[in-house]
Every structure is written in C-alpha cells, then in structure tokens.
Coordinates of C-alpha atoms and ligand atoms in Angstrom, one line a residue:
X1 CA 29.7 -6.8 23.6
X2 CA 30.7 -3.3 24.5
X3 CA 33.5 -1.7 25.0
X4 CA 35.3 1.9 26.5
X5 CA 37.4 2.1 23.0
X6 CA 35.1 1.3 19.5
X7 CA 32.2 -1.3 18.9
X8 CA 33.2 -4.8 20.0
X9 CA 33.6 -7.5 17.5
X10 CA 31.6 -11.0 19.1
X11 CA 33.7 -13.2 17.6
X12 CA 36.8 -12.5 19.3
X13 CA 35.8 -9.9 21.7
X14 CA 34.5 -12.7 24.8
X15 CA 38.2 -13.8 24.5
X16 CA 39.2 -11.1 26.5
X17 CA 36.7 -10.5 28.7
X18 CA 37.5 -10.6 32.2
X19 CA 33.9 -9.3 33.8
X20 CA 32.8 -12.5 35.5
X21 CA 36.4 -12.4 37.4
X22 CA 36.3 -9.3 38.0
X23 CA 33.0 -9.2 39.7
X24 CA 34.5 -10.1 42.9
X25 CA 36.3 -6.5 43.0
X26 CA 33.1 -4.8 41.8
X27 CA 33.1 -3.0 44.7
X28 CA 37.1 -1.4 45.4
X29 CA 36.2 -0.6 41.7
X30 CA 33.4 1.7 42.6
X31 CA 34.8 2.8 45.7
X32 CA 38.3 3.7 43.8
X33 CA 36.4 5.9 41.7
X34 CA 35.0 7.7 44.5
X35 CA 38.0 8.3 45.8
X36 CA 39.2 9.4 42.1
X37 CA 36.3 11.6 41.9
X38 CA 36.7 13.5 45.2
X39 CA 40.0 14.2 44.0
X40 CA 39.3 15.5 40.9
X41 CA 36.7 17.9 42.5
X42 CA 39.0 18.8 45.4
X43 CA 41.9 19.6 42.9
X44 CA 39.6 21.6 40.5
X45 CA 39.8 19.1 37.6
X46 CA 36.4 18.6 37.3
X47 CA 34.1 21.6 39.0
X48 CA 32.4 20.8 42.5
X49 CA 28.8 19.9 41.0
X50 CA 30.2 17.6 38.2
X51 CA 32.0 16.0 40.6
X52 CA 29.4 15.6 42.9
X53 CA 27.1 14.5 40.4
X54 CA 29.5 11.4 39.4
X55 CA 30.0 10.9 43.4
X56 CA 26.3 10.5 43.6
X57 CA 26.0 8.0 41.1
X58 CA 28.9 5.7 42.0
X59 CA 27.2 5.7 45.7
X60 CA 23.9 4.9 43.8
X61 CA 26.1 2.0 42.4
X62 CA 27.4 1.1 45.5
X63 CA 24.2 0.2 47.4
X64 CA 22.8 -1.0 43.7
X65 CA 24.9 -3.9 44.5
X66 CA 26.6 -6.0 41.2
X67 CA 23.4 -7.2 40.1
X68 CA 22.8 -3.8 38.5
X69 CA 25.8 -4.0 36.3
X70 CA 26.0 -4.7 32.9
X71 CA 28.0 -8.0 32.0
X72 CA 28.2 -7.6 27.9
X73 CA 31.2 -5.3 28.4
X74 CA 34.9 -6.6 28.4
X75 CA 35.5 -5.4 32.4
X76 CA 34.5 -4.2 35.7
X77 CA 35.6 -0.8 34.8
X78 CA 33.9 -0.7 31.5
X79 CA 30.8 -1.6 33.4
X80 CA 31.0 0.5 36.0
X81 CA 30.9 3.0 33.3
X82 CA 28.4 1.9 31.4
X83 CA 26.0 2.0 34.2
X84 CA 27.4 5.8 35.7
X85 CA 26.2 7.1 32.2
X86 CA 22.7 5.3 32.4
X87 CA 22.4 7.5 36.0
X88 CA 24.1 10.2 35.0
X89 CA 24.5 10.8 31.5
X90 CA 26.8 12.2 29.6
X91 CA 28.7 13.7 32.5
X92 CA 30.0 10.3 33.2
X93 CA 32.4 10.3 30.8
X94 CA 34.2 12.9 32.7
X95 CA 35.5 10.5 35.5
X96 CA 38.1 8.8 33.2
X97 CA 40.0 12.2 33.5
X98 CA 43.7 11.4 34.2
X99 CA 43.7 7.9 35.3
X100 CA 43.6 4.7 32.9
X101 CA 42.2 1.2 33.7
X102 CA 46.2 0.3 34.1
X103 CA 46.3 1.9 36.9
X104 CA 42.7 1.3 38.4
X105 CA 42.9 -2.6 37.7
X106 CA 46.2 -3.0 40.0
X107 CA 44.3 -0.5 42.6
X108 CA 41.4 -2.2 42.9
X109 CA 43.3 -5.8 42.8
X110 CA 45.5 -4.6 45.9
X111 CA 42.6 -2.8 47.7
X112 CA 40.5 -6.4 47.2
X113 CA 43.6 -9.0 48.6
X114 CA 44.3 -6.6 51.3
X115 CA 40.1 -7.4 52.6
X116 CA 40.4 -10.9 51.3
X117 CA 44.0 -11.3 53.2
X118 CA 42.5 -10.0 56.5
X119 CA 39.5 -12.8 56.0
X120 CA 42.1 -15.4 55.3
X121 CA 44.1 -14.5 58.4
X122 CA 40.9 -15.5 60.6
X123 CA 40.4 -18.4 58.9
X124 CA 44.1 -19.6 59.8
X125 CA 43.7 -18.1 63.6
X126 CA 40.5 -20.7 63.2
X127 CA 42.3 -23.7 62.3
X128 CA 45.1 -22.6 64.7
X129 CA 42.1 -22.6 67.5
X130 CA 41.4 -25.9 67.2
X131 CA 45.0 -27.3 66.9
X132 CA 45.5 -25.6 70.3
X133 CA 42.3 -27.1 71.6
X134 CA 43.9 -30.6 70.7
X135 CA 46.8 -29.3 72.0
X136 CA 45.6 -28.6 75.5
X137 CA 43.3 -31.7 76.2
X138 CA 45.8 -34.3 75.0
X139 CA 48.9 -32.7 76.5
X140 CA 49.8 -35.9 77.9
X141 CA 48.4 -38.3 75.3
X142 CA 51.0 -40.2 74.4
X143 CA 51.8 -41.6 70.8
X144 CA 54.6 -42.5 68.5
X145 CA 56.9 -39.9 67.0
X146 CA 58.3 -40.9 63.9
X147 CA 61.1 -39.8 61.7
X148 CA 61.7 -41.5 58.1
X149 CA 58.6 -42.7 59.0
X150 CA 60.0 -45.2 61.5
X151 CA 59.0 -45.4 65.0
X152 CA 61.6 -43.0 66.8
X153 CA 60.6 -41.8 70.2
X154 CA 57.6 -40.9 72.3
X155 CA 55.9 -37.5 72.2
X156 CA 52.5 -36.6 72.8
X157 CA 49.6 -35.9 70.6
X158 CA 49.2 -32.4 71.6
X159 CA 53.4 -31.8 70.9
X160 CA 52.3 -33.0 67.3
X161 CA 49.7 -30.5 66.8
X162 CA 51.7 -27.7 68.6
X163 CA 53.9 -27.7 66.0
X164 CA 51.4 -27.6 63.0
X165 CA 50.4 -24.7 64.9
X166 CA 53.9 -23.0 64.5
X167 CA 54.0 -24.0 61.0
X168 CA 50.5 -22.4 60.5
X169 CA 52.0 -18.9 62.3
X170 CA 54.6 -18.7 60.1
X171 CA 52.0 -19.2 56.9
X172 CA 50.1 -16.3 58.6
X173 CA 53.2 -14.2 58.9
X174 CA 54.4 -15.3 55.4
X175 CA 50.6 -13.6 54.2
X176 CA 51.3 -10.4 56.8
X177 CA 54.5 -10.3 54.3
X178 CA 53.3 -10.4 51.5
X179 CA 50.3 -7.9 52.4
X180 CA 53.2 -5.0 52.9
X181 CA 53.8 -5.0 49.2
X182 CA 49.9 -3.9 48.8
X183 CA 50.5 -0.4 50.6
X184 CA 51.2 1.6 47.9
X185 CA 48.8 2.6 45.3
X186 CA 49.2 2.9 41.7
X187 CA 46.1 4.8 41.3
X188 CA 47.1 8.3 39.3
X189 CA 49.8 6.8 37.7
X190 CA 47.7 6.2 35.0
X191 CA 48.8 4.3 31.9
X192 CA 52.5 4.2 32.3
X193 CA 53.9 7.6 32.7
X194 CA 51.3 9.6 34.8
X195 CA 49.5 12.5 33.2
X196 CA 49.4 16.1 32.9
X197 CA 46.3 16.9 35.3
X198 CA 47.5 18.4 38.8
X199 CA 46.0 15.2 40.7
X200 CA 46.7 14.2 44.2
X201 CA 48.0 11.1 44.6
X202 CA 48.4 11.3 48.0
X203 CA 44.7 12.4 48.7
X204 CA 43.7 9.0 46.8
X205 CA 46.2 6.9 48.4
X206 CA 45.2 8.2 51.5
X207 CA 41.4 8.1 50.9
X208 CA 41.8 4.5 49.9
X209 CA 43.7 3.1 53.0
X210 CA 47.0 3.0 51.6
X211 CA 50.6 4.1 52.9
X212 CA 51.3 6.3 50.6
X213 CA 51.1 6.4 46.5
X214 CA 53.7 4.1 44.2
X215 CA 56.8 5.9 43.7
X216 CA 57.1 5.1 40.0
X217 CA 54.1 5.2 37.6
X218 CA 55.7 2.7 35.3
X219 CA 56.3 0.3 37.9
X220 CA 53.2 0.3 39.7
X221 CA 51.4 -0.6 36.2
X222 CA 53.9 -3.2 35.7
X223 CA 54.2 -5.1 38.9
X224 CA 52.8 -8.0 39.4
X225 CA 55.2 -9.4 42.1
X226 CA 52.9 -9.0 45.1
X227 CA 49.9 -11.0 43.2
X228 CA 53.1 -13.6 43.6
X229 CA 54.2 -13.5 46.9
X230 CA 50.5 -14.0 47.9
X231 CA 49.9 -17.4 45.5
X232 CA 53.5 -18.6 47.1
X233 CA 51.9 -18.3 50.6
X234 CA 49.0 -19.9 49.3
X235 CA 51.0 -22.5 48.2
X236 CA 52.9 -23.2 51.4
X237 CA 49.9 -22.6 53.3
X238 CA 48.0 -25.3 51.1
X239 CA 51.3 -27.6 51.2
X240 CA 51.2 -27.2 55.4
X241 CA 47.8 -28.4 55.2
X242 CA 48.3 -31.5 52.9
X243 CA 50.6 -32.7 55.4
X244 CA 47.8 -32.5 57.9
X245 CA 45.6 -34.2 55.9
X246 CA 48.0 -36.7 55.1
X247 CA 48.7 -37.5 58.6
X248 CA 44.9 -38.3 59.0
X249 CA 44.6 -40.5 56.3
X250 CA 47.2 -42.6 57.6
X251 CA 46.0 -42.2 61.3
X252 CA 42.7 -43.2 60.4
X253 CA 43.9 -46.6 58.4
X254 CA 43.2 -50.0 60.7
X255 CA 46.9 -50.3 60.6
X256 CA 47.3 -47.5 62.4
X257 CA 43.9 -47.0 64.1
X258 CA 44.8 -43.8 66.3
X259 CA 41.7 -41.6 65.0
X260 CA 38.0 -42.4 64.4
X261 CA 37.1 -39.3 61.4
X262 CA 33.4 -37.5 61.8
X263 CA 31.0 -39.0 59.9
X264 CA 30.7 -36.3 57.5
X265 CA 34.3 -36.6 56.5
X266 CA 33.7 -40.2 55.7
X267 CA 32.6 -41.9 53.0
X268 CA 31.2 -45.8 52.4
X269 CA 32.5 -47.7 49.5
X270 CA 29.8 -48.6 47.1
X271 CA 31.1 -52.4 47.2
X272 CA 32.9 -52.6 50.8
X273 CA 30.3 -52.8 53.5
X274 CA 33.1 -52.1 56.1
X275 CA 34.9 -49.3 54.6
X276 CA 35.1 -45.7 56.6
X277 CA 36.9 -43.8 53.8
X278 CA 38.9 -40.9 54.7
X279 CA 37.9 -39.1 51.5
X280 CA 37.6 -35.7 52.7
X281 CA 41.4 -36.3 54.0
X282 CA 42.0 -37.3 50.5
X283 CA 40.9 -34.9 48.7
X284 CA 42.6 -31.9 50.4
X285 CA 45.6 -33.4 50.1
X286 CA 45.0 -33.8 46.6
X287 CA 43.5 -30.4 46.0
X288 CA 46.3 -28.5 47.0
X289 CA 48.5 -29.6 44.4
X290 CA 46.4 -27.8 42.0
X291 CA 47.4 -24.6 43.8
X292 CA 51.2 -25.2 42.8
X293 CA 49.7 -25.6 39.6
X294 CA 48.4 -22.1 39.3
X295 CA 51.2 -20.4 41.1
X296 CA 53.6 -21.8 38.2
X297 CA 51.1 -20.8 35.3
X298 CA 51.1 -17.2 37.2
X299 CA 55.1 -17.2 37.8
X300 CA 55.0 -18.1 33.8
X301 CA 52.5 -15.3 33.2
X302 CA 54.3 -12.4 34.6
X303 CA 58.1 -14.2 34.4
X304 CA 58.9 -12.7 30.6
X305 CA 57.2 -9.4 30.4
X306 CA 59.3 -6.3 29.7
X307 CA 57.9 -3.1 31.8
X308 CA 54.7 -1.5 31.3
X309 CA 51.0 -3.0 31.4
X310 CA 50.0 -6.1 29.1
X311 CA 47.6 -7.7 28.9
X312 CA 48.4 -10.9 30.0
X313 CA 48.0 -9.8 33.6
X314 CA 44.3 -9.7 33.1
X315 CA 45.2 -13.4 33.6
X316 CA 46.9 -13.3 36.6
X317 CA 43.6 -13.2 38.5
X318 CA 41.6 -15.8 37.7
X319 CA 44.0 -18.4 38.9
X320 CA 44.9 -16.4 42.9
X321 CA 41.1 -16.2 43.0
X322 CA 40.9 -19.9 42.6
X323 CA 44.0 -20.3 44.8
X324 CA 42.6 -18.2 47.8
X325 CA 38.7 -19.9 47.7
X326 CA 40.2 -23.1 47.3
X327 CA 42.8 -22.1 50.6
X328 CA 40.0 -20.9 52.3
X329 CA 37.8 -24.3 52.1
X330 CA 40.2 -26.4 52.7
X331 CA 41.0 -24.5 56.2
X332 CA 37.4 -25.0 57.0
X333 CA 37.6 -28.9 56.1
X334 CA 40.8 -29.6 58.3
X335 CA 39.6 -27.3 61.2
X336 CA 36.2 -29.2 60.8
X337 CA 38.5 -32.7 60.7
X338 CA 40.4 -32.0 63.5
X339 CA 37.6 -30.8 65.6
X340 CA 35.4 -33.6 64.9
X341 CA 38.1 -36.5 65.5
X342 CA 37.9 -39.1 67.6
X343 CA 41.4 -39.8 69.3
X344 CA 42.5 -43.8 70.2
X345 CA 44.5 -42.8 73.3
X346 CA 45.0 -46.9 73.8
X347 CA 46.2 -47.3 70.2
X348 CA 48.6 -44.7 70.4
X349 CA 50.5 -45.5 73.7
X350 CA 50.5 -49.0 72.8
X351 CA 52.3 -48.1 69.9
X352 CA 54.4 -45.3 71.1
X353 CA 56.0 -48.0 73.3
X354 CA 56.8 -50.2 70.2
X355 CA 60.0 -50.6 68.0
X356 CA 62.4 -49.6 70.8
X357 CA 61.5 -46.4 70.6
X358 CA 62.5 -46.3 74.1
X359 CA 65.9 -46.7 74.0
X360 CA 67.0 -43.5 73.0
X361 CA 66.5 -42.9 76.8
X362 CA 68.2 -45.7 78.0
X363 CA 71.2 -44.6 76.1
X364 CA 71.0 -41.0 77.8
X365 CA 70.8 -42.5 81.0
X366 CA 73.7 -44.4 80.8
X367 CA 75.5 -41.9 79.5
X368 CA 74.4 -39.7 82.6
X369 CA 76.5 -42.5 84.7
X370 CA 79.3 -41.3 83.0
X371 CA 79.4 -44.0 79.9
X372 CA 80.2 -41.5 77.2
X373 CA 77.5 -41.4 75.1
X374 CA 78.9 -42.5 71.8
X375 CA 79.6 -46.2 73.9
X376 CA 76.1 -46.3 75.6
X377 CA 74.9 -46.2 72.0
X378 CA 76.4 -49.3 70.9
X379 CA 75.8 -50.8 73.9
X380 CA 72.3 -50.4 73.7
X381 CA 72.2 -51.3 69.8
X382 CA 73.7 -54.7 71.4
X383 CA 70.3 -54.6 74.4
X384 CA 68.4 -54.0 70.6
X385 CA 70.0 -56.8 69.1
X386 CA 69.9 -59.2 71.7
X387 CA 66.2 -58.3 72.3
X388 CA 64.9 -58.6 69.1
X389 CA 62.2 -59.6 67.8
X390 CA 60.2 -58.8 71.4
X391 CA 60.6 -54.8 70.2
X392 CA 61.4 -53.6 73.7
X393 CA 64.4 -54.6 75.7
X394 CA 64.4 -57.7 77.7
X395 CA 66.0 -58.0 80.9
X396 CA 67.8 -60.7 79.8
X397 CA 69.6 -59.2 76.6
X398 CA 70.2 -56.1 79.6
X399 CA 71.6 -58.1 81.7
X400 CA 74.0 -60.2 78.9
X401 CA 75.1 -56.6 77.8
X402 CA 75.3 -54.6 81.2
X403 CA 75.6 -57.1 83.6
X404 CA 79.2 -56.2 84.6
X405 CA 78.5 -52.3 85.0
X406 CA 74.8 -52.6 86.4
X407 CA 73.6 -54.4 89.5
X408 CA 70.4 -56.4 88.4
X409 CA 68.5 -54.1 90.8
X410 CA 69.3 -50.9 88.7
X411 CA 68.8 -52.9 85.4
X412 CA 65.1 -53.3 86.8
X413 CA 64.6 -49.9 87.6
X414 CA 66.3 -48.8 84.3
X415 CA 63.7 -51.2 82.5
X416 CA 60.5 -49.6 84.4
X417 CA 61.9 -46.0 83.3
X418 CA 61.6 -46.8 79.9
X419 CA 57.6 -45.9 79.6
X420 CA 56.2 -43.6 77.4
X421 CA 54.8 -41.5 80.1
X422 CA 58.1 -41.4 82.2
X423 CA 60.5 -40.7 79.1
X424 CA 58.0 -38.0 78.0
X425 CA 57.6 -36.6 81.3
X426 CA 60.7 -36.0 81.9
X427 CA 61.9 -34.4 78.7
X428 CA 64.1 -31.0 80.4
X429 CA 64.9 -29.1 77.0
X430 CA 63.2 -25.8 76.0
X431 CA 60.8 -26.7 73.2
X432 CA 60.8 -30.6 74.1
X433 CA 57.6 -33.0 74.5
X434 CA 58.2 -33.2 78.0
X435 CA 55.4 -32.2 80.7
X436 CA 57.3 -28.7 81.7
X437 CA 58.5 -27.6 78.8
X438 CA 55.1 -28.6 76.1
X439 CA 53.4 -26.7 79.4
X440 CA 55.6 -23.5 78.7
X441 CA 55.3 -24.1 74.7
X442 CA 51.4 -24.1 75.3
X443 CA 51.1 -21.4 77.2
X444 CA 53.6 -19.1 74.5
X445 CA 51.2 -20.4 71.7
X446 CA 48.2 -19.4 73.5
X447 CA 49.4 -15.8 74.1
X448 CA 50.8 -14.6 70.5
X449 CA 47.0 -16.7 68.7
X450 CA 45.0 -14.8 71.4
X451 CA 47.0 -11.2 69.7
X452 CA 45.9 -9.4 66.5
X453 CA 48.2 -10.9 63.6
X454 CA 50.8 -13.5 63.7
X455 CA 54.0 -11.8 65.6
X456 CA 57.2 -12.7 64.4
X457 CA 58.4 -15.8 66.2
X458 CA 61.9 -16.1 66.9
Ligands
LIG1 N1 40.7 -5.9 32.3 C1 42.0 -5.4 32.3 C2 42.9 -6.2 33.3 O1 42.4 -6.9 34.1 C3 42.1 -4.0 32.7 C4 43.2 -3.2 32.2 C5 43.1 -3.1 30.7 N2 44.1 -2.2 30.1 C6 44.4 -2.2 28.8 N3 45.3 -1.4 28.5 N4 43.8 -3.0 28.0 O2 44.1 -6.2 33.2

C-alpha cells in the first residue's frame, strides 16, 4: 500500500485504511482542493500557472469519476494525490501547501452530510406525503385509540397518522439542527494550530458553501460533536419509525385485523400455508436498533479524547454512513408500507366501539348537566360495572345507576350518543380527533410539508 508519509508496511498498514469509506466523499475531497488551490493561486502562494495547472487536474479528476482512483493507498486524500501526480507530475505535490489531512478530512466530512442531509430531508418530506395522504382520505375512519395499550377512546385513523407526521417534523427539524453545526469550515486550520502561509480562509469557506471559517484551528480538528448530533437524529428518526412499524405488525395480526400489508411486504411461511408475514414490518423495527448501536460505539469513540486530531475519528465514519443508508431505506420501506396498505374500516369501528371506550363521553356529558365531574366518574364506573361483561353500557345498568337523575327518555338518547362517529365528531378542543378541529390540524400540516424545510412548530 502507499502512503503520503514513507513506504507502507502490508502487514499492518490495511489496518488503517479508510479508502473504501471514504469513497463516498471522493468528490467534496476533490472539490475542497479546488477550492484550496484557487486560494493558494489567488493569495500568491503558489504562482497563477502552478496553480492552474493543479486546478486542471483536480477537474480532470472530477469528471474522471472514482473509478480512476487508486485504492492501495491508506485514504481519499492520499489518492487524490496519487492520481494529481500521475496528470500532473511533480507539481502536484505543491497542493499540500498549508493545509493537512486534519483539516481536509473534517471539511470534506461536513461538506458531504450537509448533501447527504438535504437528500435525507426529502426522503422524510416523502414519508410525511404519504402519512398526510392517509391522513386526508380516512379523516373520518374511525378506530380504537389506545393508551397502556388498553382500549381508551375513539379517534380516527387519519388523527393517528397526523401525529406520526408531527413526530416525523420534529425528526426533520432535529436534522435542520444538527446541520447548523456543519457551517463552519475547518479547512486552513491545518493540523492543529494553522500555519504560517497568508491563506484565506474566508475565500475557501466561502468558495465551499460555508458561513464562515471555524474560529479555532484546534477545535475544528478536534470536533466531532456534529458527526453526533446527526447519529442522535438518526437514532430518534429510526426509533419514530420502529414505532410505525410496530403498529403494523400488530395491525396486521388476525387479532387485530385492521390492515391487509402489500404483497411485497409479505412473506409466506415455508410450513404455514395460511401465513401473511409482516416481515418487512419486522425487520425495520428490528433494524433500527442497530442504529443505537452505532451511535453508542461513536459517543464511545469521540467521549475520552483530549483536544487535537486522533486517529480514532477515522472511525467515526463508517458507522453514521451505515446509520444514514440504513435511515434512508427504511423511510422508503414504511412510506412503501403505508402507501400500499389495505385499511379494514369495519374492523376498526367495530372495535373502536369496544371495551367502553365510550364512556369517557358519557361521563362529560353528565358532568355538562352540572354533575361535577369527579361524581359522573364514579357513576359511570358503576354503568361499567353493572354492564359488564356486554363491554358497552346497557340501558339497564343506566337506568339502576341514573334512574333518579335521568328520565328513561334522555338515558336513550344519552345511549345512542355514545357512537364512535358522534363522540369523534364532536370533539371541540384545538388539536382533538374531532371533525373541526383534525380538519384545522390537516390543513396546518399540509401548509408547513408543502414549505421548504421543517419550520419550527410551536
Ligand atoms: N483518514 C484520516 C481520517 O479519516 C485522515 C486524517 C489523517 N490524519 C492523520 N494525522 N493521520 O481521519
């Protein structure tokens, strides 16, 4: 293998090599040396035509492509150079002037997440399509809200998937975050302290898209903390869609039966005849532990170094690589879940009006006669009580309980009020599951997807 410093030693010398991960920056390499070479040209620290002659060749490298670069050399920007000097020459060696790969590895690594955030943020924007799709055609589908996983009250399907949608803003915002920590650029601060060549940082940084260049050269070799922020909204992105996952694998069970999956996201069992296996479902879920995984080995990575570069950070790569690809597909898998699922309508009101999850209402409504409310509620754990085990209350056990403050006319009327559809429609409260307010939800959601970003949400 080859390397910048003295001739490589096989045995141990692949140990550190870092070339195959690094090929996905390949290009913000090249195009940071540009940018490093103009500079050195505009500021006089290499002349104009030895300049230009190293700006030729990186563009030559540029629309080469990767497949021209070497790969027995221990990184990108050892290959990089490798390949100037075989266009070149010996003039190639020149571009290494005041810079080190300390500060070019952290440049290129933030000019890379910033592209490969912006990519990421669609793919979000796409899942959050499709949850508002549900969203808008099953805005009055009624099913079961649960909480400890007990039957609880009715909602609607579309409510449900509204608020996946506000969870999956705030995992967009959480990356808009972390992306403001990659607008600085280390580049010029070479290895630690910055150098003795009159560059201009600001030209580079500017050049390069960034705000402005790191205020500190021994910091912006050292940190790491942004390659963090991003794996811990990969993690909560990848935990956000576990739970969606989750949800369908329990959905799509016969003991629930409130979603038929696409084929493709099925599977056959190779004894069961009958089986529809949710293993797509299955394996998201699963999968996205493994990004927790790598955002602990990276916390460890990075948690005990003292300032200044080591080496160790090479490794900090690898594993957010894995964490964003893996992020990425798994988007793609729920959006192509949700998009291809076939909703029970039937199942789901029949159960939404199981368990007495009704009665929440009948307590409100007696407390709107003037009952105070803590009272209603026992009276209507007795209407619970005495109704058991029909799961919805009888007008007998009404009656025995309300008989002396009800007329048997308003106990009936009371009764028929208890539907799914009437509780649901006539939810009042800002941010409720009822027919107004999901309308005004809906129509809030639609506005800040259909804008550039994910605005801060109150
Ligand atoms: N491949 C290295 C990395 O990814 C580049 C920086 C190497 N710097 C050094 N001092 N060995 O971190």
């Amino acid at each position: 293998m080859r390397t910048l410093w003295q001739p490589g030693d096989s045995s141990v010398a692949d140990y550190g090599q870092s070339i195959y991960s690094d090929l996905r920056f390949w290009k913000e390499d090249v195009e940071g040396s540009i940018a490093h070479a103009r500079m050195l040209g505009a500021t006089g620290i290499l002349g104009n035509e030895e300049a230009g002659r190293i700006i030729d060749g990186l563009e030559q490298i540029l629309a080469e492509g990767p497949e021209e670069l070497p790969n027995d050399v221990e990184d990108i920007h050892a290959a990089v150079e490798f390949r100037l000097h075989e266009l070149i020459g010996e003039v190639a060696g020149k571009l290494h002037t005041a810079r080190s790969r300390n500060d070019q590895v952290a440049t290129d690594a933030k000019l890379y997440l910033r592209r490969r955030l912006d990519r990421l943020a669609q793919d979000i924007k796409g899942l959050q399509a499709v949850l508002l799709a549900i969203g808008t055609e099953h805005r009055k589908t009624a099913m079961p809200g649960y909480t400890h996983f007990q039957l609880a009250q009715p909602l609607t399907l579309g409510f449900h998937y509204l608020a996946h949608f506000w969870a999956l803003q705030r995992c967009g915002r959480r990356f808009e975050h972390a992306g403001e920590f990659l607008l600085t650029c280390p580049l010029g601060s070479a290895a630690l302290a910055g150098t003795r060549f009159p560059i201009d940082r600001e030209m580079t940084a500017r050049e390069l898209g960034f705000d402005s260049p790191a205020p500190n050269a021994l910091d912006a070799t050292s940190d790491r903390s942004w390659a963090l922020d991003i794996a811990h909204a990969t993690v909560q992105l990848d935990i956000q869609l576990s739970k969606i996952a989750n949800e369908l694998v329990l959905w799509s069970s016969t003991e629930f039966g409130f979603v038929l999956l696409g084929d493709p996201y099925t599977t056959g069992s190779s004894i069961m005849p009958q089986k529809r296996n949710p293993d797509v479902a299955e394996l998201v879920r699963g999968r996205s532990s493994q990004s927790i995984g790598d955002y602990v080995a990276m916390a460890a990575l990075v948690g005990d170094l003292p300032l200044g570069y080591h080496r160790d950070y090479q490794d900090d790569k690898p594993p957010l690589f894995a964490m964003l690809s893996r992020t990425g597909r798994l988007l793609h898998l729920i959006s192509g879940m949700l998009g291809s699922a076939n909703w029970n309508a039937t199942a789901m009101k029949f159960r939404a009006a199981q368990g007495f999850s009704c009665v929440t209402e009948l307590a409100d409504r007696l407390a709107e006669r003037g009952i105070p409310f803590r009272e209603a509620h026992h009276l209507v754990a007795d209407v619970v009580r005495a109704s058991a085990p029909k799961g919805e209350p009888t007008t007998a056990a009404m009656r025995s309980v309300l008989g002396d403050r009800l007329t048997d006319r308003e106990i009936k009327e009371l009764i028929t009020a208890l539907s799914p559809a009437t509780i649901i429609s006539n939810r009042q409260s800002a941010g409720s599951t009822g027919t107004r307010a999901y309308a005004a939800q809906l129509r809030r959601a639609k506005k800040l997807h259909a804008q550039p970003g994910f605005a801060q949400i109150a």
